[in-house]
């Protein structure tokens, strides 16, 4: 699998979210042991070990052996590595490709590090005197907790990796089809067969990076090469091949012929240098039947489908050129189709607007007065968008699969064209009298084998009947519409992942990662325009005592209540976040310390006055907070300096009795 098919930005966000939720960062490797995505927060002891040539080599061998082991077992493994630390190896299978998520190292028992330091530490440049310096940098995890965490993390990783792969794959497919359609629509009369064949071959070689391709046309009972391109063009140029039973079956069904069997390829008449062969019998020019041959190319199923659709579209264009009058009409229709597709692109990020665009574009494309889009919801088809019908009349309309015309089309996956009411009655459907004519079309929206909905079109503005040609144009449009709906769904999921990566799961406020991003933006803005801004650090007083007295569930409720008051009492442009544990922060753009003090005091007093419910064991009558304030640039010109100054003011508030707001004073802080 091509790593380019993964959305690195989404995966990086996922890493950060999982690290914050599980306290266990992960790196991502392929099955060959190549690092695809490093851990978001490297382990300090491992960094020390791998800084040594011998330690780095030991760690690399350990990772390689671990990946080989889980590749064979296809199950999560807990393995002991350098410095007697444990690692989780998690195999992730995405589209038959194996990736491995590798956790940061950890100990199962606190004294394991002491044992390592005393027995092996010297070989890694560590002395016994350093025993007290390391514990705060080491992770110690419970084995039972690790098992639960590993299963959940594996499921999340595989889900997002699969989504990322499919999203990128579908975007590529969309781009392929757009390019191929543009090429097909560029064919105009008068075009000779040689010009068309050259265009087809150049397009296939360029878009799909194919080594050799040829166009073969039928003459009698054989196919002869009409044009060839690529590295082996001279070898395939003089070929004449007989039609085999399997090739005849593919031509009859309209599917592609694919083979990597040397004997079968040779039997068709291709030279020994051709080791893989794809034949696409979808190309025709006027009365001439033909096919495209692709040699020595590893085409995916999606690429083969795109080539089939491309050749069919080319054949459609070529067929239209055989009759001048028909060709002008068809070219106009195809121009409309290209314009119709372009009308969908701006709405990929807005689902409801995309529904409306599909309905109105389809109606305009076919010259229809009425159109409706129905999609499955809670086991039935419901109306998502309409044209030519009062939308309020359609609210609540629901059709089960198999019931009515739309339900039958959705269930069977086959479009229906009605030219008059008699056709409907013969099919067992009673026509509705409010339609102007009995001619209408009902077609499914399908993506691969998934049915996404049904489009109903009725009442041509001209009063004429809908034709099979209309249905063909509608089918091409609906293929793009279905793909647009899928891409729109991926965009929505991407936005949800982005929101998750910057939001604290307990309080709903922004998290520290988002605050640091905004910090950087605010510093740049303030330096550029000579502005000031303030940082408020807020810490819940005696929160550990509260947790010990009332339990962690009650502690979470307090965190949520405090977050709610902070969010409510902050100003519109303020950025409130949970900084960590029981500590919160408010970034206040274009705000002096005096102005920040007023906001902070309002927050502090409202917390004390609001959170006063009686608790069972907590000795205080209310929840209080201590607050420290610092401003840029006077109290610090970097993120770390400003946080340190605000923390200094906060700790001074704690030392003076808590439940108060202190403004950072550089002179007092030195006392």
Coordinates of N, CA, C and O in Angstrom, one line a residue, residues 156-276:
X156 N -9.2 1.8 17.2 CA -9.3 3.2 16.7 C -8.3 3.4 15.6 O -8.6 4.0 14.6
X157 N -7.0 2.9 15.8 CA -6.0 3.1 14.8 C -6.5 2.5 13.4 O -6.3 3.1 12.4
X158 N -7.0 1.2 13.5 CA -7.4 0.6 12.2 C -8.5 1.3 11.6 O -8.6 1.4 10.4
X159 N -9.5 1.8 12.4 CA -10.6 2.5 11.8 C -10.2 3.8 11.1 O -10.6 4.1 10.0
X160 N -9.3 4.6 11.8 CA -8.9 5.8 11.2 C -7.9 5.6 10.0 O -8.0 6.3 9.0
X161 N -7.1 4.6 10.1 CA -6.2 4.3 8.9 C -7.0 3.8 7.7 O -6.7 4.2 6.6
X162 N -8.1 3.0 8.0 CA -8.9 2.6 6.9 C -9.6 3.8 6.3 O -9.7 3.9 5.1
X163 N -10.2 4.6 7.1 CA -10.8 5.8 6.6 C -9.9 6.7 5.8 O -10.2 7.2 4.8
X164 N -8.6 6.9 6.3 CA -7.7 7.7 5.7 C -7.3 7.2 4.3 O -7.2 7.9 3.3
X165 N -7.1 5.8 4.3 CA -6.8 5.2 3.0 C -7.9 5.3 2.0 O -7.7 5.7 0.8
X166 N -9.2 5.0 2.4 CA -10.3 5.1 1.5 C -10.6 6.5 1.1 O -10.9 6.8 -0.1
X167 N -10.4 7.5 2.0 CA -10.6 8.9 1.6 C -9.7 9.3 0.5 O -10.1 9.9 -0.5
X168 N -8.4 9.0 0.7 CA -7.4 9.4 -0.3 C -7.6 8.7 -1.6 O -7.5 9.2 -2.7
X169 N -7.9 7.4 -1.5 CA -8.2 6.6 -2.7 C -9.3 7.1 -3.5 O -9.3 7.2 -4.7
X170 N -10.4 7.5 -2.8 CA -11.6 8.0 -3.5 C -11.3 9.4 -4.1 O -11.8 9.7 -5.2
X171 N -10.5 10.2 -3.5 CA -10.1 11.5 -4.0 C -9.3 11.3 -5.3 O -9.5 12.0 -6.3
X172 N -8.4 10.2 -5.3 CA -7.6 9.9 -6.5 C -8.5 9.5 -7.6 O -8.4 9.9 -8.8
X173 N -9.5 8.6 -7.2 CA -10.5 8.2 -8.3 C -11.2 9.3 -8.8 O -11.5 9.4 -10.1
X174 N -11.6 10.2 -8.0 CA -12.4 11.4 -8.5 C -11.5 12.2 -9.4 O -12.0 12.6 -10.5
X175 N -10.2 12.4 -9.1 CA -9.3 13.2 -10.0 C -9.1 12.4 -11.3 O -9.0 13.0 -12.4
X176 N -8.9 11.1 -11.2 CA -8.7 10.3 -12.4 C -9.9 10.5 -13.4 O -9.7 10.7 -14.5
X177 N -11.1 10.3 -12.8 CA -12.3 10.4 -13.6 C -12.5 11.8 -14.2 O -12.9 12.0 -15.4
X178 N -12.1 12.8 -13.5 CA -12.3 14.2 -14.0 C -11.3 14.4 -15.1 O -11.7 14.9 -16.2
X179 N -10.0 13.9 -15.0 CA -9.0 14.1 -16.0 C -9.5 13.3 -17.3 O -9.4 13.8 -18.4
X180 N -9.9 12.0 -17.1 CA -10.3 11.2 -18.2 C -11.5 11.8 -18.9 O -11.6 11.7 -20.1
X181 N -12.4 12.3 -18.1 CA -13.6 12.9 -18.7 C -13.3 14.1 -19.6 O -13.8 14.3 -20.7
X182 N -12.4 14.9 -19.0 CA -11.9 16.1 -19.7 C -11.3 15.7 -21.1 O -11.5 16.4 -22.1
X183 N -10.5 14.7 -21.0 CA -9.8 14.2 -22.3 C -10.9 13.7 -23.3 O -10.8 14.0 -24.5
X184 N -11.8 12.9 -22.8 CA -12.8 12.4 -23.7 C -13.7 13.5 -24.3 O -14.0 13.4 -25.5
X185 N -14.0 14.5 -23.5 CA -14.8 15.6 -24.0 C -14.0 16.5 -24.9 O -14.6 17.3 -25.6
X186 N -12.7 16.4 -25.0 CA -11.9 17.2 -25.9 C -11.9 16.7 -27.3 O -11.5 17.4 -28.2
X187 N -12.4 15.5 -27.5 CA -12.5 14.9 -28.9 C -13.6 15.6 -29.6 O -14.8 15.6 -29.2
X188 N -13.3 16.2 -30.8 CA -14.3 16.9 -31.6 C -14.1 16.5 -33.0 O -13.1 16.0 -33.5
X189 N -15.2 16.7 -33.8 CA -15.1 16.4 -35.2 C -14.4 17.5 -36.0 O -14.5 18.7 -35.6
X190 N -13.7 17.2 -37.1 CA -13.4 15.9 -37.6 C -12.2 15.3 -36.9 O -11.2 15.9 -36.8
X191 N -12.3 14.1 -36.4 CA -11.2 13.4 -35.7 C -11.1 12.0 -36.4 O -12.0 11.2 -36.5
X192 N -9.9 11.7 -36.9 CA -9.6 10.4 -37.5 C -9.4 9.4 -36.5 O -9.1 9.7 -35.3
X193 N -9.6 8.1 -36.9 CA -9.3 7.0 -35.9 C -7.9 7.1 -35.3 O -7.7 6.9 -34.1
X194 N -6.9 7.4 -36.1 CA -5.5 7.4 -35.7 C -5.4 8.5 -34.6 O -4.7 8.3 -33.6
X195 N -6.0 9.6 -34.8 CA -5.9 10.7 -33.8 C -6.5 10.3 -32.5 O -6.0 10.6 -31.4
X196 N -7.7 9.6 -32.6 CA -8.4 9.2 -31.3 C -7.6 8.1 -30.6 O -7.4 8.2 -29.4
X197 N -7.1 7.2 -31.4 CA -6.3 6.1 -30.7 C -5.1 6.6 -30.0 O -4.7 6.2 -28.9
X198 N -4.4 7.6 -30.7 CA -3.2 8.2 -30.1 C -3.6 8.9 -28.8 O -2.8 8.9 -27.8
X199 N -4.7 9.6 -28.8 CA -5.1 10.3 -27.6 C -5.4 9.4 -26.5 O -5.0 9.6 -25.3
X200 N -6.1 8.3 -26.8 CA -6.4 7.3 -25.8 C -5.2 6.7 -25.2 O -5.0 6.6 -23.9
X201 N -4.2 6.3 -26.0 CA -3.0 5.7 -25.5 C -2.1 6.7 -24.7 O -1.6 6.3 -23.6
X202 N -2.0 7.9 -25.2 CA -1.2 8.9 -24.4 C -1.9 9.1 -23.0 O -1.2 9.3 -22.0
X203 N -3.2 9.2 -23.0 CA -3.9 9.4 -21.7 C -3.7 8.3 -20.7 O -3.4 8.5 -19.6
X204 N -3.8 7.0 -21.2 CA -3.6 5.9 -20.3 C -2.2 5.8 -19.8 O -2.0 5.6 -18.6
X205 N -1.2 6.1 -20.7 CA 0.2 6.0 -20.2 C 0.5 7.1 -19.2 O 1.2 6.9 -18.2
X206 N -0.1 8.3 -19.4 CA 0.2 9.4 -18.5 C -0.5 9.3 -17.2 O 0.1 9.4 -16.1
X207 N -1.8 9.0 -17.2 CA -2.6 9.0 -16.0 C -2.3 7.9 -15.1 O -2.2 8.0 -13.8
X208 N -2.0 6.7 -15.7 CA -1.8 5.5 -14.8 C -0.4 4.9 -14.9 O -0.1 3.8 -14.4
X209 N 0.6 5.7 -15.5 CA 2.0 5.3 -15.5 C 2.2 3.9 -16.0 O 2.8 3.1 -15.4
X210 N 1.6 3.7 -17.2 CA 1.6 2.4 -17.8 C 2.8 2.2 -18.7 O 3.2 3.2 -19.4
X211 N 3.4 1.0 -18.7 CA 4.6 0.8 -19.5 C 4.3 0.7 -21.0 O 5.0 1.4 -21.8
X212 N 3.3 -0.1 -21.4 CA 3.0 -0.3 -22.8 C 1.5 -0.5 -23.0 O 0.9 -1.1 -22.1
X213 N 0.9 0.2 -24.0 CA -0.5 0.0 -24.3 C -0.7 0.0 -25.8 O 0.1 0.5 -26.6
X214 N -1.8 -0.6 -26.2 CA -2.2 -0.7 -27.6 C -3.7 -0.6 -27.8 O -4.4 -1.0 -26.9
X215 N -4.1 -0.1 -29.0 CA -5.5 -0.2 -29.4 C -5.6 -1.3 -30.5 O -4.8 -1.2 -31.5
X216 N -6.5 -2.2 -30.3 CA -6.7 -3.3 -31.2 C -8.1 -3.3 -31.7 O -9.0 -3.1 -30.9
X217 N -8.3 -3.4 -33.0 CA -9.6 -3.4 -33.6 C -9.9 -4.8 -34.3 O -9.0 -5.5 -34.7
X218 N -11.2 -5.1 -34.3 CA -11.6 -6.4 -34.8 C -11.7 -6.4 -36.3 O -12.3 -5.5 -36.9
X219 N -11.0 -7.4 -36.9 CA -11.1 -7.6 -38.3 C -11.4 -9.1 -38.5 O -10.6 -10.0 -38.3
X220 N -12.6 -9.4 -38.9 CA -13.1 -10.8 -39.1 C -13.2 -11.4 -37.7 O -13.9 -10.9 -36.8
X221 N -12.5 -12.5 -37.5 CA -12.5 -13.2 -36.2 C -11.3 -12.9 -35.3 O -11.1 -13.6 -34.3
X222 N -10.5 -11.9 -35.7 CA -9.3 -11.6 -35.0 C -9.2 -10.1 -34.6 O -10.0 -9.3 -35.1
X223 N -8.3 -9.8 -33.8 CA -8.0 -8.4 -33.4 C -6.6 -8.1 -33.9 O -5.7 -8.8 -33.6
X224 N -6.4 -6.9 -34.5 CA -5.1 -6.5 -35.0 C -4.8 -5.2 -34.3 O -5.7 -4.4 -34.0
X225 N -3.5 -4.9 -34.2 CA -3.0 -3.7 -33.5 C -3.2 -2.5 -34.5 O -2.7 -2.5 -35.6
X226 N -4.0 -1.5 -34.0 CA -4.2 -0.3 -34.8 C -3.2 0.8 -34.4 O -2.9 1.7 -35.2
X227 N -2.8 0.8 -33.1 CA -1.9 1.8 -32.6 C -1.2 1.3 -31.4 O -1.9 0.5 -30.6
X228 N 0.0 1.6 -31.1 CA 0.7 1.2 -29.9 C 1.6 2.3 -29.4 O 2.0 3.2 -30.1
X229 N 1.8 2.3 -28.1 CA 2.6 3.3 -27.4 C 3.3 2.7 -26.2 O 2.9 1.7 -25.7
X230 N 4.4 3.4 -25.8 CA 5.2 2.9 -24.6 C 6.4 2.2 -25.0 O 6.9 2.1 -26.2
X231 N 7.1 1.6 -24.0 CA 8.4 1.0 -24.2 C 8.4 -0.1 -25.1 O 9.4 -0.3 -25.9
X232 N 7.4 -1.0 -25.1 CA 7.4 -2.2 -26.0 C 6.5 -2.0 -27.2 O 5.9 -3.0 -27.7
X233 N 6.3 -0.8 -27.7 CA 5.3 -0.6 -28.8 C 5.7 -1.3 -30.0 O 4.9 -1.8 -30.7
X234 N 7.0 -1.5 -30.3 CA 7.4 -2.2 -31.5 C 7.1 -3.7 -31.4 O 6.9 -4.3 -32.4
X235 N 7.1 -4.2 -30.2 CA 6.9 -5.6 -30.0 C 5.4 -6.0 -30.2 O 5.0 -7.1 -30.6
X236 N 4.5 -5.0 -29.8 CA 3.0 -5.3 -29.9 C 2.4 -4.7 -31.2 O 1.3 -5.0 -31.5
X237 N 3.2 -3.9 -31.9 CA 2.6 -3.2 -33.1 C 2.1 -4.2 -34.2 O 1.1 -4.0 -34.8
X238 N 2.9 -5.3 -34.5 CA 2.5 -6.2 -35.6 C 1.5 -7.3 -35.1 O 1.3 -8.2 -35.9
X239 N 1.0 -7.3 -33.9 CA 0.2 -8.4 -33.4 C -1.1 -8.6 -34.1 O -1.8 -7.7 -34.4
X240 N -1.5 -9.9 -34.3 CA -2.9 -10.3 -34.6 C -3.2 -11.4 -33.7 O -2.5 -12.5 -33.6
X241 N -4.3 -11.2 -32.9 CA -4.6 -12.2 -31.9 C -6.0 -12.8 -32.2 O -6.9 -12.1 -32.7
X242 N -6.2 -14.1 -31.9 CA -7.5 -14.7 -32.0 C -8.3 -14.6 -30.7 O -7.7 -14.5 -29.6
X243 N -9.6 -14.5 -30.8 CA -10.4 -14.3 -29.7 C -10.6 -15.7 -28.9 O -11.0 -16.6 -29.5
X244 N -10.2 -15.7 -27.6 CA -10.3 -16.9 -26.8 C -11.7 -16.9 -26.2 O -12.4 -15.9 -26.1
X245 N -12.2 -18.1 -25.7 CA -13.5 -18.2 -25.1 C -13.6 -17.2 -23.9 O -14.7 -16.6 -23.7
X246 N -12.6 -17.0 -23.1 CA -12.7 -16.1 -21.9 C -12.7 -14.7 -22.4 O -13.4 -13.9 -21.8
X247 N -12.0 -14.3 -23.4 CA -12.0 -13.0 -23.9 C -13.4 -12.7 -24.5 O -13.9 -11.6 -24.3
X248 N -14.0 -13.7 -25.2 CA -15.3 -13.5 -25.8 C -16.3 -13.3 -24.6 O -17.2 -12.5 -24.8
X249 N -16.1 -14.0 -23.5 CA -17.1 -13.9 -22.4 C -16.9 -12.5 -21.8 O -17.9 -11.8 -21.4
X250 N -15.7 -11.9 -21.7 CA -15.5 -10.6 -21.1 C -16.1 -9.5 -22.1 O -16.7 -8.6 -21.6
X251 N -15.9 -9.7 -23.4 CA -16.5 -8.8 -24.3 C -18.0 -8.8 -24.2 O -18.7 -7.8 -24.3
X252 N -18.6 -10.0 -24.0 CA -20.1 -10.1 -23.9 C -20.6 -9.4 -22.7 O -21.6 -8.8 -22.7
X253 N -19.9 -9.6 -21.5 CA -20.3 -9.0 -20.3 C -19.9 -7.6 -20.1 O -20.4 -6.9 -19.2
X254 N -19.0 -7.1 -20.9 CA -18.5 -5.7 -20.7 C -17.5 -5.6 -19.6 O -17.2 -4.4 -19.2
X255 N -16.9 -6.7 -19.2 CA -15.9 -6.6 -18.1 C -14.5 -6.6 -18.7 O -14.3 -6.9 -19.9
X256 N -13.5 -6.4 -17.8 CA -12.1 -6.4 -18.3 C -11.5 -7.8 -18.2 O -11.9 -8.7 -17.4
X257 N -10.6 -8.1 -19.1 CA -9.8 -9.4 -19.2 C -8.5 -9.1 -18.5 O -7.7 -8.3 -18.9
X258 N -8.2 -9.9 -17.5 CA -6.9 -9.7 -16.8 C -6.2 -11.1 -16.6 O -6.9 -12.1 -16.2
X259 N -4.9 -11.1 -16.8 CA -4.2 -12.4 -16.7 C -2.7 -12.2 -16.4 O -2.1 -11.2 -16.9
X260 N -2.2 -13.0 -15.5 CA -0.8 -13.0 -15.2 C -0.2 -14.4 -15.6 O 0.9 -14.8 -15.2
X261 N -1.0 -15.2 -16.3 CA -0.7 -16.6 -16.7 C 0.1 -16.5 -18.0 O -0.5 -16.2 -19.0
X262 N 1.4 -16.8 -17.9 CA 2.2 -16.7 -19.1 C 1.7 -17.6 -20.3 O 1.8 -17.1 -21.5
X263 N 1.2 -18.8 -20.0 CA 0.8 -19.6 -21.0 C -0.5 -19.1 -21.7 O -0.6 -19.1 -22.9
X264 N -1.4 -18.5 -20.9 CA -2.6 -17.9 -21.5 C -2.3 -16.7 -22.3 O -2.9 -16.5 -23.4
X265 N -1.4 -15.9 -21.8 CA -1.0 -14.7 -22.6 C -0.3 -15.0 -23.9 O -0.6 -14.4 -24.9
X266 N 0.6 -16.1 -23.8 CA 1.2 -16.5 -25.1 C 0.2 -17.1 -26.1 O 0.4 -16.9 -27.3
X267 N -0.8 -17.8 -25.5 CA -1.8 -18.4 -26.4 C -2.6 -17.4 -27.2 O -3.0 -17.6 -28.3
X268 N -2.7 -16.2 -26.6 CA -3.4 -15.1 -27.3 C -2.6 -14.5 -28.4 O -3.1 -13.9 -29.4
X269 N -1.2 -14.7 -28.3 CA -0.4 -14.2 -29.4 C 0.6 -13.1 -28.9 O 1.3 -12.6 -29.8
X270 N 0.6 -12.8 -27.6 CA 1.5 -11.8 -27.2 C 2.9 -12.3 -26.9 O 3.1 -13.5 -26.6
X271 N 4.0 -11.5 -27.1 CA 5.4 -12.0 -26.9 C 5.7 -12.3 -25.5 O 5.0 -11.9 -24.6
X272 N 6.7 -13.1 -25.3 CA 7.1 -13.6 -23.9 C 7.4 -12.4 -23.0 O 7.3 -12.6 -21.7
X273 N 7.8 -11.3 -23.5 CA 8.1 -10.1 -22.6 C 6.9 -9.6 -21.9 O 7.0 -8.9 -20.9
X274 N 5.7 -9.9 -22.4 CA 4.5 -9.5 -21.7 C 4.1 -10.5 -20.6 O 3.8 -11.7 -20.9
X275 N 4.3 -10.1 -19.4 CA 4.1 -11.0 -18.2 C 2.7 -10.8 -17.6 O 2.2 -11.7 -16.9
X276 N 2.1 -9.6 -17.7 CA 0.8 -9.4 -17.2 C 0.0 -8.6 -18.3 O 0.6 -7.8 -19.1

